[in-house]
XYZ file of C-alpha atoms in Angstrom:
270
model
C -0.116 -0.411 0.076
C 0.858 3.388 -0.747
C 1.998 6.170 1.860
C -0.605 8.316 3.026
C 1.343 11.367 3.834
C -0.646 12.981 6.481
C 2.197 15.050 8.206
C 2.219 17.213 4.545
C -1.791 17.899 4.541
C -2.742 20.796 4.650
C -3.336 22.527 8.423
C -7.337 22.542 8.911
C -6.733 26.758 9.661
C -6.622 28.994 7.369
C -4.543 32.898 6.787
C -2.804 32.473 10.650
C -1.224 35.960 9.793
C -4.456 37.344 10.572
C -4.924 35.300 13.654
C -4.738 36.973 17.399
C -2.212 35.584 19.581
C -5.244 34.699 22.024
C -6.968 32.491 19.201
C -3.894 31.374 17.855
C -2.924 29.974 20.861
C -6.328 28.231 21.674
C -5.714 26.479 18.230
C -2.557 25.208 18.309
C -3.762 24.158 22.242
C -6.549 22.154 20.490
C -4.614 20.610 17.881
C -1.937 19.372 20.624
C -5.315 17.702 22.615
C -5.391 14.967 19.986
C -1.884 14.000 20.693
C -2.548 11.823 23.741
C -5.489 9.981 22.376
C -3.200 9.563 19.099
C -0.225 7.518 21.180
C -3.490 6.070 23.678
C -4.548 4.303 19.851
C -0.727 2.869 19.909
C -0.366 1.594 22.793
C -0.322 -1.916 21.859
C 2.589 -2.009 19.681
C 4.468 0.499 21.996
C 4.113 -2.416 24.818
C 5.171 -5.080 22.273
C 8.476 -2.944 20.967
C 9.293 -2.497 25.198
C 9.110 -5.837 26.082
C 11.556 -6.880 22.581
C 13.768 -4.694 24.122
C 14.151 -5.273 27.987
C 14.514 -8.600 26.743
C 17.483 -7.552 24.794
C 19.110 -5.213 27.093
C 18.979 -7.866 30.222
C 21.241 -10.003 28.002
C 23.517 -6.949 27.889
C 22.682 -5.153 24.800
C 22.363 -1.441 24.504
C 19.433 0.564 23.043
C 19.799 2.914 19.811
C 17.441 5.912 18.439
C 18.216 6.966 15.034
C 16.674 9.771 13.724
C 17.389 13.332 11.679
C 15.773 16.523 12.210
C 13.617 17.167 15.235
C 13.074 13.116 15.358
C 16.958 12.925 16.284
C 17.359 15.705 18.807
C 14.117 13.511 20.163
C 16.280 10.726 20.246
C 19.084 12.279 21.380
C 17.316 14.178 24.401
C 15.853 11.186 25.212
C 18.670 9.148 25.960
C 21.192 11.945 26.956
C 18.392 11.745 29.952
C 18.698 8.311 30.778
C 21.964 8.364 32.729
C 21.159 11.202 35.638
C 17.914 10.034 35.937
C 18.353 6.777 35.893
C 22.029 6.406 37.404
C 22.914 3.984 33.956
C 26.501 4.148 31.985
C 25.226 6.536 28.862
C 26.516 3.776 26.772
C 23.326 2.013 27.522
C 20.945 4.478 25.292
C 22.229 6.045 22.440
C 20.988 8.580 20.448
C 22.047 8.739 17.017
C 21.046 12.065 14.454
C 21.482 12.485 10.926
C 24.692 15.314 10.505
C 26.641 14.527 13.704
C 26.599 16.633 16.570
C 26.299 19.737 14.533
C 22.636 18.181 13.801
C 21.113 18.977 17.629
C 21.686 22.842 17.372
C 21.767 23.267 13.340
C 20.064 21.774 10.464
C 22.665 20.067 8.146
C 21.802 20.378 4.371
C 20.701 16.777 2.776
C 22.049 14.772 5.377
C 18.891 13.004 6.165
C 18.848 11.726 2.791
C 22.219 9.726 2.535
C 20.804 5.908 2.070
C 24.134 4.252 3.673
C 25.443 6.853 6.361
C 22.903 5.999 8.774
C 24.274 2.593 9.403
C 28.081 3.324 9.289
C 27.547 6.098 12.215
C 25.511 3.181 14.239
C 28.608 0.729 12.999
C 31.871 3.397 15.271
C 29.041 2.317 17.846
C 29.841 -2.173 16.778
C 26.305 -2.574 16.708
C 25.355 -5.873 17.115
C 22.148 -8.797 17.078
C 22.671 -7.817 20.965
C 21.333 -4.548 20.786
C 17.701 -2.835 19.313
C 17.517 0.066 17.277
C 14.579 2.645 17.292
C 14.396 4.609 13.744
C 12.260 7.667 14.777
C 10.874 9.810 11.892
C 7.899 11.287 11.651
C 7.115 10.951 7.819
C 8.162 6.846 7.734
C 10.383 8.110 4.504
C 13.495 9.042 5.852
C 16.034 7.587 3.968
C 19.179 7.331 6.856
C 16.481 5.984 8.765
C 15.164 3.518 6.704
C 18.375 2.656 4.517
C 19.602 1.974 8.167
C 17.115 -0.220 9.311
C 17.443 -2.183 6.744
C 21.207 -3.165 7.206
C 19.987 -3.934 11.085
C 16.984 -5.970 9.388
C 19.397 -7.850 6.998
C 21.736 -8.882 9.847
C 18.956 -9.583 12.294
C 19.639 -7.223 14.626
C 15.948 -5.992 16.227
C 13.876 -3.047 14.661
C 11.453 -0.082 15.750
C 10.283 2.857 14.001
C 7.717 6.019 15.292
C 6.452 7.636 12.525
C 3.113 9.505 11.747
C 2.201 8.311 8.620
C 0.456 5.568 7.612
C 2.291 2.974 5.426
C 5.133 4.442 6.308
C 8.456 2.656 3.967
C 10.223 2.805 7.517
C 7.176 0.455 9.319
C 8.127 -2.127 6.552
C 12.352 -2.650 7.579
C 10.906 -2.051 10.974
C 10.209 -5.606 13.248
C 8.192 -3.401 15.423
C 6.432 -0.457 13.630
C 4.260 2.144 15.247
C 2.877 4.817 13.457
C 1.367 7.563 15.772
C -1.444 9.204 13.792
C -2.137 12.925 14.567
C -3.075 14.332 11.660
C -2.187 17.547 9.538
C -0.318 20.185 11.561
C -1.285 24.031 12.603
C 1.256 24.818 10.361
C 0.551 22.668 7.122
C 4.140 19.958 7.496
C 5.407 21.367 10.711
C 6.452 17.999 11.489
C 8.261 19.504 14.894
C 4.695 20.523 16.577
C 2.370 17.743 17.047
C 3.909 14.625 15.407
C 7.178 15.960 17.190
C 5.188 15.497 21.061
C 3.570 12.620 19.911
C 6.926 11.315 19.507
C 8.570 12.587 22.604
C 5.431 10.913 24.661
C 6.507 7.210 23.223
C 10.546 7.904 23.791
C 9.148 9.112 27.345
C 7.416 5.942 27.692
C 9.890 3.669 26.306
C 13.024 4.743 28.250
C 10.442 5.275 31.306
C 9.381 1.763 31.325
C 12.550 -0.223 30.080
C 14.412 1.324 32.923
C 11.414 0.781 35.940
C 12.144 -2.786 34.336
C 15.450 -3.159 34.606
C 15.110 -1.735 38.449
C 16.419 1.641 38.499
C 12.869 2.642 39.916
C 12.085 1.872 43.672
C 8.094 2.856 44.236
C 8.147 5.902 42.430
C 11.387 7.252 42.923
C 14.614 7.300 41.461
C 16.591 6.208 43.692
C 19.614 5.236 40.740
C 19.572 9.096 40.057
C 22.733 11.207 39.542
C 23.739 13.476 42.337
C 24.805 16.192 39.769
C 23.357 19.231 41.947
C 22.047 20.512 44.902
C 18.441 20.188 44.013
C 18.887 16.576 43.251
C 21.221 16.248 45.947
C 18.496 17.803 48.159
C 15.315 15.533 46.518
C 17.813 12.509 47.566
C 18.831 13.378 51.318
C 14.882 13.235 51.463
C 14.219 9.980 49.734
C 16.790 8.723 52.829
C 14.998 10.759 55.531
C 11.705 9.185 54.324
C 12.883 5.698 54.578
C 14.993 5.576 56.853
C 13.571 8.351 59.202
C 15.905 9.789 60.188
C 17.403 13.253 60.620
C 18.544 15.863 56.849
C 21.890 15.484 58.441
C 22.330 11.955 59.289
C 20.553 11.256 55.419
C 22.640 13.542 54.131
C 25.754 12.283 55.584
C 24.558 9.014 53.984
C 24.167 10.066 50.875
C 27.784 11.743 50.666
C 29.258 7.947 52.206
C 27.339 5.976 49.311
C 26.707 7.989 46.594
C 23.550 7.223 45.606
C 20.162 6.791 47.443
C 20.429 3.310 46.796
C 22.901 2.235 48.088
C 22.356 4.659 51.533
C 19.146 2.538 51.701
C 20.714 -1.174 50.831
C 23.531 -0.431 53.516
C 21.146 1.607 56.342
C 18.143 -1.355 56.420
C 16.960 -2.627 59.228
């Protein structure tokens, strides 16, 4: 079946330049409300992908996100937040973007059109069949992403995809495709808006659920978070206070001694 390029369909709104600010904001918000419902519709697809990734990670594998433009940046954002939030190695969840580090803050022209470079970028990390690679592409047609996933598929590396069009080409090369249909963008074709929001929600779901499955969360707290600033130290101290029923000063002393909430609790359990 042919790809249905919903992400390129004309906006439901006309003459945006003539709208008052209040109306612009209201209409953008109206469109944004549709995103969570669209994500809800694909929860079963997200579930099977997460379970497949968890199995690989528990066996020592890694998770890669690969994308271009906004999609690539969102993957890098999600990957970069896993170490400080959950205390895991930065080598466990890795984000790759077409055009390299420069593309994180600047557009790199035509980088997404190279259908061989994605695999070359993955090979720098010696990706193998212990790993999982998720292609993130709002249109689902990005050659950089499709080429990378095809090479993964050829080598029996588990792949997933997150796109916002029906029958997207990227879905054909993914073992676990997710097509989250949010409809036309407020500004025609501007997939950094609803499509990007949907991708961010799904990436959050994937990484957070994985980290819980890997034992990096206890109850509802980030017991393995890195203590990289005063806010996080204070949060950690209060976790230790609450769990051990001790004073702030004693909790802080334990946290400094052991370096994490989890270790503080494990070494001082009654």
